[in-house]
Amino acid sequence: MIIKQAELETVCGITSTLPETGAPEFAFAGRSNVGKSSLINGLMNRRRLAKTSSTPGKTQTINFYKINNAFYFVDLPGYGYAKANERVKAQWGEMIERYLFSSPSLVAIFLLIDIRHDPTKNDRMMYDFIIDNGYSPIIIATKLDKIKRSQVAKHVKAIRTVLGNPKLEVFPYSAMTKQGREEIYERIDELLEGGRCE
């Protein structure tokens, strides 16, 4: 896959009507500060199109990025931000739920998990929620450059074990070195050819 064009097309807030893009959509979900915006920028081969921040919980909207005039990356609000009040957390959850329930074009959901740690309670809840909505989430294990190469297999196994699926797809990824990007591109290409990931 070669990304020739990427642009932020639509930003949806809590009360916004979600767009009907009519094109394949790939959603990205993950805990606040897991590196979601950095991943999306890395996949789009852009430095700052998806806004990154040292402050967790910055993504409070659903952002639709049009890629190659052919499909979309959909950046969902980060979850598990401890300093957000309960009302805001509930609104973020409702936004994610509304998108998953209503999008006819959603092909796959990439769930980001920090490879250094076992999936958190919030990660497990999101994983179960995605499963309950009829999708098989694809895991992107971020911050790959923060661990030794010899530890990768052990950490990937731990993610699969905690989430209860020994065959779960896991793609280790480093925003710093872009290691893992080609494998993710290949998976997206397969999904574009084959349809929804169930």
Coordinates of C-alpha atoms in Angstrom, one line a residue:
M1 CA 0.0 0.0 0.0
I2 CA 1.2 3.5 -0.8
I3 CA -0.6 6.4 0.8
K4 CA -0.7 9.2 -1.8
Q5 CA -3.5 11.3 -0.3
A6 CA -4.8 11.8 3.2
E7 CA -7.0 14.5 4.6
L8 CA -9.2 15.1 7.6
E9 CA -12.7 15.2 6.0
T10 CA -15.2 15.1 8.9
V11 CA -15.1 15.8 12.7
C12 CA -18.1 14.5 14.7
G13 CA -18.9 15.7 18.2
I14 CA -21.3 14.3 20.7
T15 CA -24.4 15.7 18.9
S16 CA -23.1 15.4 15.3
T17 CA -24.7 13.2 12.7
L18 CA -22.3 10.6 11.6
P19 CA -21.5 10.7 7.9
E20 CA -22.4 7.9 5.4
T21 CA -19.1 7.8 3.6
G22 CA -20.0 5.0 1.2
A23 CA -16.4 3.8 1.4
P24 CA -14.7 1.2 3.5
E25 CA -13.9 2.4 7.0
F26 CA -11.2 1.2 9.4
A27 CA -11.7 2.3 13.0
F28 CA -9.0 2.8 15.6
A29 CA -9.8 2.5 19.3
G30 CA -7.5 2.7 22.3
R31 CA -6.9 3.9 25.8
S32 CA -5.8 7.6 26.1
N33 CA -2.0 7.9 25.7
V34 CA -1.6 4.6 24.0
G35 CA -0.3 6.3 20.9
K36 CA -3.4 6.3 18.6
S37 CA -2.8 9.6 16.9
S38 CA 0.9 8.7 16.4
L39 CA -0.1 5.4 14.8
I40 CA -2.6 7.1 12.5
N41 CA -0.1 9.7 11.5
G42 CA 2.5 7.0 10.8
L43 CA 0.0 5.0 8.6
M44 CA -0.9 8.2 6.7
N45 CA 2.7 9.1 6.4
R46 CA 1.9 12.5 7.8
R47 CA 3.5 14.1 10.8
R48 CA 0.7 16.2 12.4
L49 CA -2.5 15.5 10.5
A50 CA -3.9 13.6 13.5
K51 CA -3.2 15.8 16.5
T52 CA -0.9 14.3 19.1
S53 CA -0.6 15.6 22.7
S54 CA 1.3 14.9 25.9
T55 CA -2.1 15.4 27.6
P56 CA -4.2 12.2 27.6
G57 CA -7.8 12.4 26.5
K58 CA -7.3 15.0 23.8
T59 CA -9.3 13.1 21.1
Q60 CA -12.9 13.9 22.1
T61 CA -14.4 13.6 18.7
I62 CA -14.7 11.0 16.0
N63 CA -12.4 12.0 13.2
F64 CA -12.8 10.7 9.6
Y65 CA -9.6 10.7 7.5
K66 CA -10.1 10.1 3.8
I67 CA -7.2 8.0 2.4
N68 CA -6.4 7.8 -1.4
N69 CA -9.9 8.9 -2.2
A70 CA -10.8 5.3 -1.6
F71 CA -11.3 4.5 2.1
Y72 CA -11.3 6.0 5.6
F73 CA -9.4 5.8 8.9
V74 CA -11.8 6.6 11.7
D75 CA -10.2 7.9 14.9
L76 CA -12.4 7.1 17.9
P77 CA -12.2 9.0 21.2
G78 CA -9.6 7.6 23.7
Y79 CA -11.1 5.8 26.7
G80 CA -9.9 5.3 30.3
Y81 CA -8.8 8.9 30.9
A82 CA -8.9 9.0 34.6
K83 CA -9.1 12.8 35.0
A84 CA -12.2 13.1 32.8
N85 CA -15.4 13.4 34.8
E86 CA -18.0 10.6 34.6
R87 CA -20.4 12.6 32.4
V88 CA -17.7 13.1 29.8
K89 CA -16.6 9.5 29.9
A90 CA -20.2 8.4 29.4
Q91 CA -20.5 10.7 26.4
W92 CA -17.3 9.3 24.8
G93 CA -18.7 5.8 25.3
E94 CA -22.0 6.7 23.7
M95 CA -20.2 8.2 20.7
I96 CA -18.2 5.0 20.2
E97 CA -21.2 2.9 20.7
R98 CA -23.3 4.9 18.2
Y99 CA -20.6 4.7 15.6
L100 CA -20.1 0.9 15.9
F101 CA -23.9 0.3 15.8
S102 CA -24.7 2.6 12.9
S103 CA -21.8 2.5 10.4
P104 CA -22.7 0.4 7.4
S105 CA -19.2 0.8 6.0
L106 CA -17.1 -0.4 8.9
V107 CA -14.7 -3.1 7.7
A108 CA -12.4 -3.6 10.8
I109 CA -11.6 -2.2 14.2
F110 CA -8.0 -1.9 15.3
L111 CA -7.7 -1.9 19.1
L112 CA -4.4 -0.4 20.3
I113 CA -2.8 -1.8 23.5
D114 CA 0.5 -0.8 25.0
I115 CA 2.8 -3.8 24.4
R116 CA 4.7 -3.1 27.7
H117 CA 1.7 -3.9 29.9
D118 CA -1.0 -6.5 30.1
P119 CA -4.4 -5.2 28.8
T120 CA -6.1 -3.0 31.4
K121 CA -9.6 -3.4 32.6
N122 CA -10.7 -0.8 30.1
D123 CA -8.9 -2.6 27.3
R124 CA -10.7 -5.8 28.2
M125 CA -14.1 -4.0 28.3
M126 CA -13.5 -2.4 24.9
Y127 CA -12.4 -5.8 23.5
D128 CA -15.5 -7.5 24.8
F129 CA -17.7 -4.6 23.5
I130 CA -16.2 -4.9 20.0
I131 CA -16.8 -8.7 20.1
D132 CA -20.4 -8.2 21.3
N133 CA -20.9 -5.9 18.3
G134 CA -20.0 -8.7 15.9
Y135 CA -16.4 -7.7 15.0
S136 CA -13.1 -9.5 15.6
P137 CA -10.8 -6.7 16.7
I138 CA -7.3 -6.6 15.4
I139 CA -4.7 -5.7 18.0
I140 CA -2.0 -3.2 17.4
A141 CA 0.6 -3.5 20.2
T142 CA 2.1 0.0 20.4
K143 CA 5.4 1.3 21.8
L144 CA 7.3 -1.6 20.4
D145 CA 10.6 0.4 20.7
K146 CA 10.2 0.5 24.5
I147 CA 10.9 -3.2 25.0
K148 CA 13.8 -5.5 23.9
R149 CA 13.3 -7.5 20.8
S150 CA 13.7 -10.7 22.9
Q151 CA 10.7 -9.7 24.9
V152 CA 8.2 -9.2 22.1
A153 CA 6.9 -12.7 21.8
K154 CA 6.3 -12.9 25.5
H155 CA 4.4 -9.7 25.6
V156 CA 2.3 -10.6 22.6
K157 CA 1.5 -13.9 24.2
A158 CA 0.4 -12.1 27.4
I159 CA -2.0 -9.9 25.4
R160 CA -3.6 -12.9 23.8
T161 CA -3.8 -14.7 27.2
V162 CA -5.4 -11.8 29.1
L163 CA -7.9 -11.2 26.3
G164 CA -8.6 -15.0 26.2
N165 CA -7.9 -15.6 22.5
P166 CA -4.7 -17.5 21.7
K167 CA -5.2 -16.9 17.9
L168 CA -5.8 -13.2 18.2
E169 CA -4.2 -11.1 15.5
V170 CA -1.5 -8.9 17.1
F171 CA 0.7 -6.4 15.1
P172 CA 3.5 -5.0 17.2
Y173 CA 4.2 -1.3 16.1
S174 CA 6.6 1.4 16.9
A175 CA 5.6 5.0 16.1
M176 CA 9.3 6.0 16.4
T177 CA 10.8 3.5 13.9
K178 CA 7.6 2.6 12.0
Q179 CA 8.4 -1.0 12.5
G180 CA 5.2 -3.0 11.9
R181 CA 3.7 -0.5 9.5
E182 CA 4.1 -2.7 6.4
E183 CA 2.4 -5.6 8.1
I184 CA -0.5 -3.4 9.0
Y185 CA -0.7 -2.1 5.4
E186 CA -0.8 -5.6 4.1
R187 CA -3.6 -6.5 6.5
I188 CA -5.6 -3.5 5.4
D189 CA -5.0 -4.4 1.7
E190 CA -6.4 -7.9 2.4
L191 CA -9.5 -6.5 4.1
L192 CA -10.1 -4.1 1.2
E193 CA -10.1 -7.0 -1.1
G194 CA -12.0 -9.4 1.2
G195 CA -14.5 -7.3 3.1
R196 CA -15.5 -7.0 6.8
C197 CA -13.4 -8.6 9.5
E198 CA -15.7 -10.9 11.4

